Amino acid sequence: MQKLKYFIQFLLCGMLCFACACNQKKLPSETITKAKNKVTELMCGLSSPELQERQETVIASLQKQIIETKELENGYAFKFPGTDEIVDELTEFIKTERQCCGFFIFGLSISGDKSEIWLELTGPEGSKDFIKEELAFI
């Protein structure tokens, strides 16, 4: 009889532990992968002279052609004329920025009727300030 009592207690305890383990919720921090935990440093990979030259040429040219600016949650959207020349300039700008500022996310919307182009420039927290200070688009 004593063995049966211990067996029932053991069985109930095991079932209780199993039920608790099945209902246990993971904390969000336990489910985030290492890649998502990676902190991105917001800095340009160009040297000071290279950055200054880029600001005086490519960036200065694009700044002059901005028609409208919209603030986004994690960056900005810039409206440009829809010319083929602007498409080329923006494409070159994006290609270079991807090499030196890998934290940016680029979106390019080009109207088929050549009326406008929108460049969305977003990124992680702090990107807005970086865009203002380093690119001086704002």
PDB file of C-alpha atoms in Angstrom:
ATOM      1  CA  MET A   1       0.000   0.000   0.000  1.00  0.00           C
ATOM      2  CA  GLN A   2       2.871   2.367   0.852  1.00  0.00           C
ATOM      3  CA  LYS A   3       4.449   1.728  -2.575  1.00  0.00           C
ATOM      4  CA  LEU A   4       1.171   2.594  -4.315  1.00  0.00           C
ATOM      5  CA  LYS A   5       0.935   5.851  -2.335  1.00  0.00           C
ATOM      6  CA  TYR A   6       4.488   6.860  -3.349  1.00  0.00           C
ATOM      7  CA  PHE A   7       3.825   5.849  -6.952  1.00  0.00           C
ATOM      8  CA  ILE A   8       0.684   8.025  -7.117  1.00  0.00           C
ATOM      9  CA  GLN A   9       2.540  10.976  -5.535  1.00  0.00           C
ATOM     10  CA  PHE A  10       5.406  10.516  -7.999  1.00  0.00           C
ATOM     11  CA  LEU A  11       2.969  10.293 -10.911  1.00  0.00           C
ATOM     12  CA  LEU A  12       1.048  13.421  -9.838  1.00  0.00           C
ATOM     13  CA  CYS A  13       4.276  15.356  -9.284  1.00  0.00           C
ATOM     14  CA  GLY A  14       5.520  14.358 -12.740  1.00  0.00           C
ATOM     15  CA  MET A  15       2.240  15.379 -14.367  1.00  0.00           C
ATOM     16  CA  LEU A  16       2.316  18.721 -12.556  1.00  0.00           C
ATOM     17  CA  CYS A  17       5.897  19.403 -13.685  1.00  0.00           C
ATOM     18  CA  PHE A  18       5.016  18.453 -17.267  1.00  0.00           C
ATOM     19  CA  ALA A  19       1.952  20.735 -17.245  1.00  0.00           C
ATOM     20  CA  CYS A  20       4.009  23.652 -15.911  1.00  0.00           C
ATOM     21  CA  ALA A  21       6.714  23.123 -18.522  1.00  0.00           C
ATOM     22  CA  CYS A  22       4.164  23.065 -21.352  1.00  0.00           C
ATOM     23  CA  ASN A  23       2.510  26.294 -20.249  1.00  0.00           C
ATOM     24  CA  GLN A  24       5.711  28.179 -19.542  1.00  0.00           C
ATOM     25  CA  LYS A  25       6.013  31.254 -21.756  1.00  0.00           C
ATOM     26  CA  LYS A  26       9.373  32.336 -23.024  1.00  0.00           C
ATOM     27  CA  LEU A  27      10.440  35.875 -22.387  1.00  0.00           C
ATOM     28  CA  PRO A  28      10.950  37.939 -25.546  1.00  0.00           C
ATOM     29  CA  SER A  29      14.637  38.242 -24.721  1.00  0.00           C
ATOM     30  CA  GLU A  30      14.949  34.455 -24.791  1.00  0.00           C
ATOM     31  CA  THR A  31      13.584  34.208 -28.319  1.00  0.00           C
ATOM     32  CA  ILE A  32      15.650  36.934 -29.962  1.00  0.00           C
ATOM     33  CA  THR A  33      18.486  35.644 -32.079  1.00  0.00           C
ATOM     34  CA  LYS A  34      22.013  36.903 -31.726  1.00  0.00           C
ATOM     35  CA  ALA A  35      21.719  38.674 -35.067  1.00  0.00           C
ATOM     36  CA  LYS A  36      18.821  40.738 -33.784  1.00  0.00           C
ATOM     37  CA  ASN A  37      20.695  41.545 -30.586  1.00  0.00           C
ATOM     38  CA  LYS A  38      23.578  42.924 -32.603  1.00  0.00           C
ATOM     39  CA  VAL A  39      24.061  46.618 -31.905  1.00  0.00           C
ATOM     40  CA  THR A  40      24.777  48.590 -35.040  1.00  0.00           C
ATOM     41  CA  GLU A  41      27.203  51.448 -34.726  1.00  0.00           C
ATOM     42  CA  LEU A  42      26.129  54.508 -36.668  1.00  0.00           C
ATOM     43  CA  MET A  43      29.236  55.762 -38.353  1.00  0.00           C
ATOM     44  CA  CYS A  44      30.445  56.425 -41.844  1.00  0.00           C
ATOM     45  CA  GLY A  45      33.228  54.219 -43.147  1.00  0.00           C
ATOM     46  CA  LEU A  46      34.758  57.009 -45.242  1.00  0.00           C
ATOM     47  CA  SER A  47      37.777  58.940 -44.036  1.00  0.00           C
ATOM     48  CA  SER A  48      37.285  62.633 -43.244  1.00  0.00           C
ATOM     49  CA  PRO A  49      38.752  63.848 -46.586  1.00  0.00           C
ATOM     50  CA  GLU A  50      36.657  61.312 -48.548  1.00  0.00           C
ATOM     51  CA  LEU A  51      33.520  62.298 -46.650  1.00  0.00           C
ATOM     52  CA  GLN A  52      34.187  65.996 -47.163  1.00  0.00           C
ATOM     53  CA  GLU A  53      34.681  65.477 -50.908  1.00  0.00           C
ATOM     54  CA  ARG A  54      31.481  63.433 -51.092  1.00  0.00           C
ATOM     55  CA  GLN A  55      29.555  66.129 -49.211  1.00  0.00           C
ATOM     56  CA  GLU A  56      30.851  68.799 -51.604  1.00  0.00           C
ATOM     57  CA  THR A  57      29.963  66.840 -54.755  1.00  0.00           C
ATOM     58  CA  VAL A  58      27.349  64.076 -54.730  1.00  0.00           C
ATOM     59  CA  ILE A  59      25.504  65.088 -51.568  1.00  0.00           C
ATOM     60  CA  ALA A  60      25.554  68.803 -52.447  1.00  0.00           C
ATOM     61  CA  SER A  61      24.094  68.040 -55.876  1.00  0.00           C
ATOM     62  CA  LEU A  62      21.291  65.941 -54.395  1.00  0.00           C
ATOM     63  CA  GLN A  63      20.563  68.525 -51.674  1.00  0.00           C
ATOM     64  CA  LYS A  64      19.877  71.181 -54.301  1.00  0.00           C
ATOM     65  CA  GLN A  65      17.362  68.957 -56.061  1.00  0.00           C
ATOM     66  CA  ILE A  66      15.189  67.945 -53.090  1.00  0.00           C
ATOM     67  CA  ILE A  67      11.627  69.137 -53.700  1.00  0.00           C
ATOM     68  CA  GLU A  68      10.021  67.877 -50.503  1.00  0.00           C
ATOM     69  CA  THR A  69      11.050  66.152 -47.276  1.00  0.00           C
ATOM     70  CA  LYS A  70       8.881  63.919 -45.102  1.00  0.00           C
ATOM     71  CA  GLU A  71       9.872  62.790 -41.639  1.00  0.00           C
ATOM     72  CA  LEU A  72       9.418  59.061 -41.093  1.00  0.00           C
ATOM     73  CA  GLU A  73       9.473  57.088 -37.864  1.00  0.00           C
ATOM     74  CA  ASN A  74      13.061  55.949 -38.348  1.00  0.00           C
ATOM     75  CA  GLY A  75      14.376  58.272 -41.056  1.00  0.00           C
ATOM     76  CA  TYR A  76      13.250  60.545 -43.877  1.00  0.00           C
ATOM     77  CA  ALA A  77      11.747  60.464 -47.363  1.00  0.00           C
ATOM     78  CA  PHE A  78      13.022  62.894 -49.988  1.00  0.00           C
ATOM     79  CA  LYS A  79      11.185  63.831 -53.172  1.00  0.00           C
ATOM     80  CA  PHE A  80      13.218  64.577 -56.300  1.00  0.00           C
ATOM     81  CA  PRO A  81      12.363  65.460 -59.901  1.00  0.00           C
ATOM     82  CA  GLY A  82      11.697  62.313 -61.931  1.00  0.00           C
ATOM     83  CA  THR A  83      14.486  62.726 -64.484  1.00  0.00           C
ATOM     84  CA  ASP A  84      16.761  59.942 -65.674  1.00  0.00           C
ATOM     85  CA  GLU A  85      19.760  61.962 -64.462  1.00  0.00           C
ATOM     86  CA  ILE A  86      18.384  61.973 -60.910  1.00  0.00           C
ATOM     87  CA  VAL A  87      17.758  58.219 -61.133  1.00  0.00           C
ATOM     88  CA  ASP A  88      21.435  57.790 -62.033  1.00  0.00           C
ATOM     89  CA  GLU A  89      22.623  60.114 -59.246  1.00  0.00           C
ATOM     90  CA  LEU A  90      20.461  58.416 -56.630  1.00  0.00           C
ATOM     91  CA  THR A  91      21.561  54.971 -57.769  1.00  0.00           C
ATOM     92  CA  GLU A  92      25.224  55.963 -57.436  1.00  0.00           C
ATOM     93  CA  PHE A  93      24.503  57.591 -54.063  1.00  0.00           C
ATOM     94  CA  ILE A  94      22.850  54.397 -52.776  1.00  0.00           C
ATOM     95  CA  LYS A  95      25.647  52.164 -54.087  1.00  0.00           C
ATOM     96  CA  THR A  96      28.283  54.229 -52.294  1.00  0.00           C
ATOM     97  CA  GLU A  97      26.288  54.666 -49.079  1.00  0.00           C
ATOM     98  CA  ARG A  98      25.811  50.905 -48.851  1.00  0.00           C
ATOM     99  CA  GLN A  99      29.593  50.527 -48.763  1.00  0.00           C
ATOM    100  CA  CYS A 100      30.298  53.122 -46.091  1.00  0.00           C
ATOM    101  CA  CYS A 101      27.060  53.222 -44.044  1.00  0.00           C
ATOM    102  CA  GLY A 102      25.786  49.656 -44.022  1.00  0.00           C
ATOM    103  CA  PHE A 103      23.147  50.374 -41.383  1.00  0.00           C
ATOM    104  CA  PHE A 104      20.946  52.386 -43.775  1.00  0.00           C
ATOM    105  CA  ILE A 105      17.865  50.923 -45.444  1.00  0.00           C
ATOM    106  CA  PHE A 106      17.087  52.474 -48.838  1.00  0.00           C
ATOM    107  CA  GLY A 107      13.786  52.649 -50.648  1.00  0.00           C
ATOM    108  CA  LEU A 108      13.486  54.146 -54.108  1.00  0.00           C
ATOM    109  CA  SER A 109      10.111  54.835 -55.741  1.00  0.00           C
ATOM    110  CA  ILE A 110      10.336  56.024 -59.328  1.00  0.00           C
ATOM    111  CA  SER A 111       7.194  57.122 -61.151  1.00  0.00           C
ATOM    112  CA  GLY A 112       6.760  55.718 -64.644  1.00  0.00           C
ATOM    113  CA  ASP A 113       5.735  59.097 -66.039  1.00  0.00           C
ATOM    114  CA  LYS A 114       9.014  60.695 -64.864  1.00  0.00           C
ATOM    115  CA  SER A 115       7.176  63.140 -62.594  1.00  0.00           C
ATOM    116  CA  GLU A 116       8.869  62.267 -59.301  1.00  0.00           C
ATOM    117  CA  ILE A 117      11.264  60.057 -57.405  1.00  0.00           C
ATOM    118  CA  TRP A 118      11.101  59.335 -53.689  1.00  0.00           C
ATOM    119  CA  LEU A 119      14.164  58.202 -51.754  1.00  0.00           C
ATOM    120  CA  GLU A 120      13.408  56.704 -48.349  1.00  0.00           C
ATOM    121  CA  LEU A 121      16.435  56.674 -46.095  1.00  0.00           C
ATOM    122  CA  THR A 122      15.844  54.818 -42.834  1.00  0.00           C
ATOM    123  CA  GLY A 123      17.737  52.775 -40.296  1.00  0.00           C
ATOM    124  CA  PRO A 124      18.067  51.880 -36.629  1.00  0.00           C
ATOM    125  CA  GLU A 125      17.592  54.267 -33.729  1.00  0.00           C
ATOM    126  CA  GLY A 126      19.771  57.342 -34.192  1.00  0.00           C
ATOM    127  CA  SER A 127      19.574  57.295 -37.990  1.00  0.00           C
ATOM    128  CA  LYS A 128      17.580  60.534 -38.165  1.00  0.00           C
ATOM    129  CA  ASP A 129      20.285  62.458 -36.343  1.00  0.00           C
ATOM    130  CA  PHE A 130      22.953  60.835 -38.496  1.00  0.00           C
ATOM    131  CA  ILE A 131      21.108  61.895 -41.669  1.00  0.00           C
ATOM    132  CA  LYS A 132      20.859  65.472 -40.393  1.00  0.00           C
ATOM    133  CA  GLU A 133      24.486  65.727 -39.282  1.00  0.00           C
ATOM    134  CA  GLU A 134      26.435  63.653 -41.797  1.00  0.00           C
ATOM    135  CA  LEU A 135      24.354  63.981 -44.955  1.00  0.00           C
ATOM    136  CA  ALA A 136      22.931  67.413 -44.151  1.00  0.00           C
ATOM    137  CA  PHE A 137      19.836  66.630 -46.236  1.00  0.00           C
ATOM    138  CA  ILE A 138      17.641  68.320 -43.647  1.00  0.00           C
TER     139      ILE A 138
END
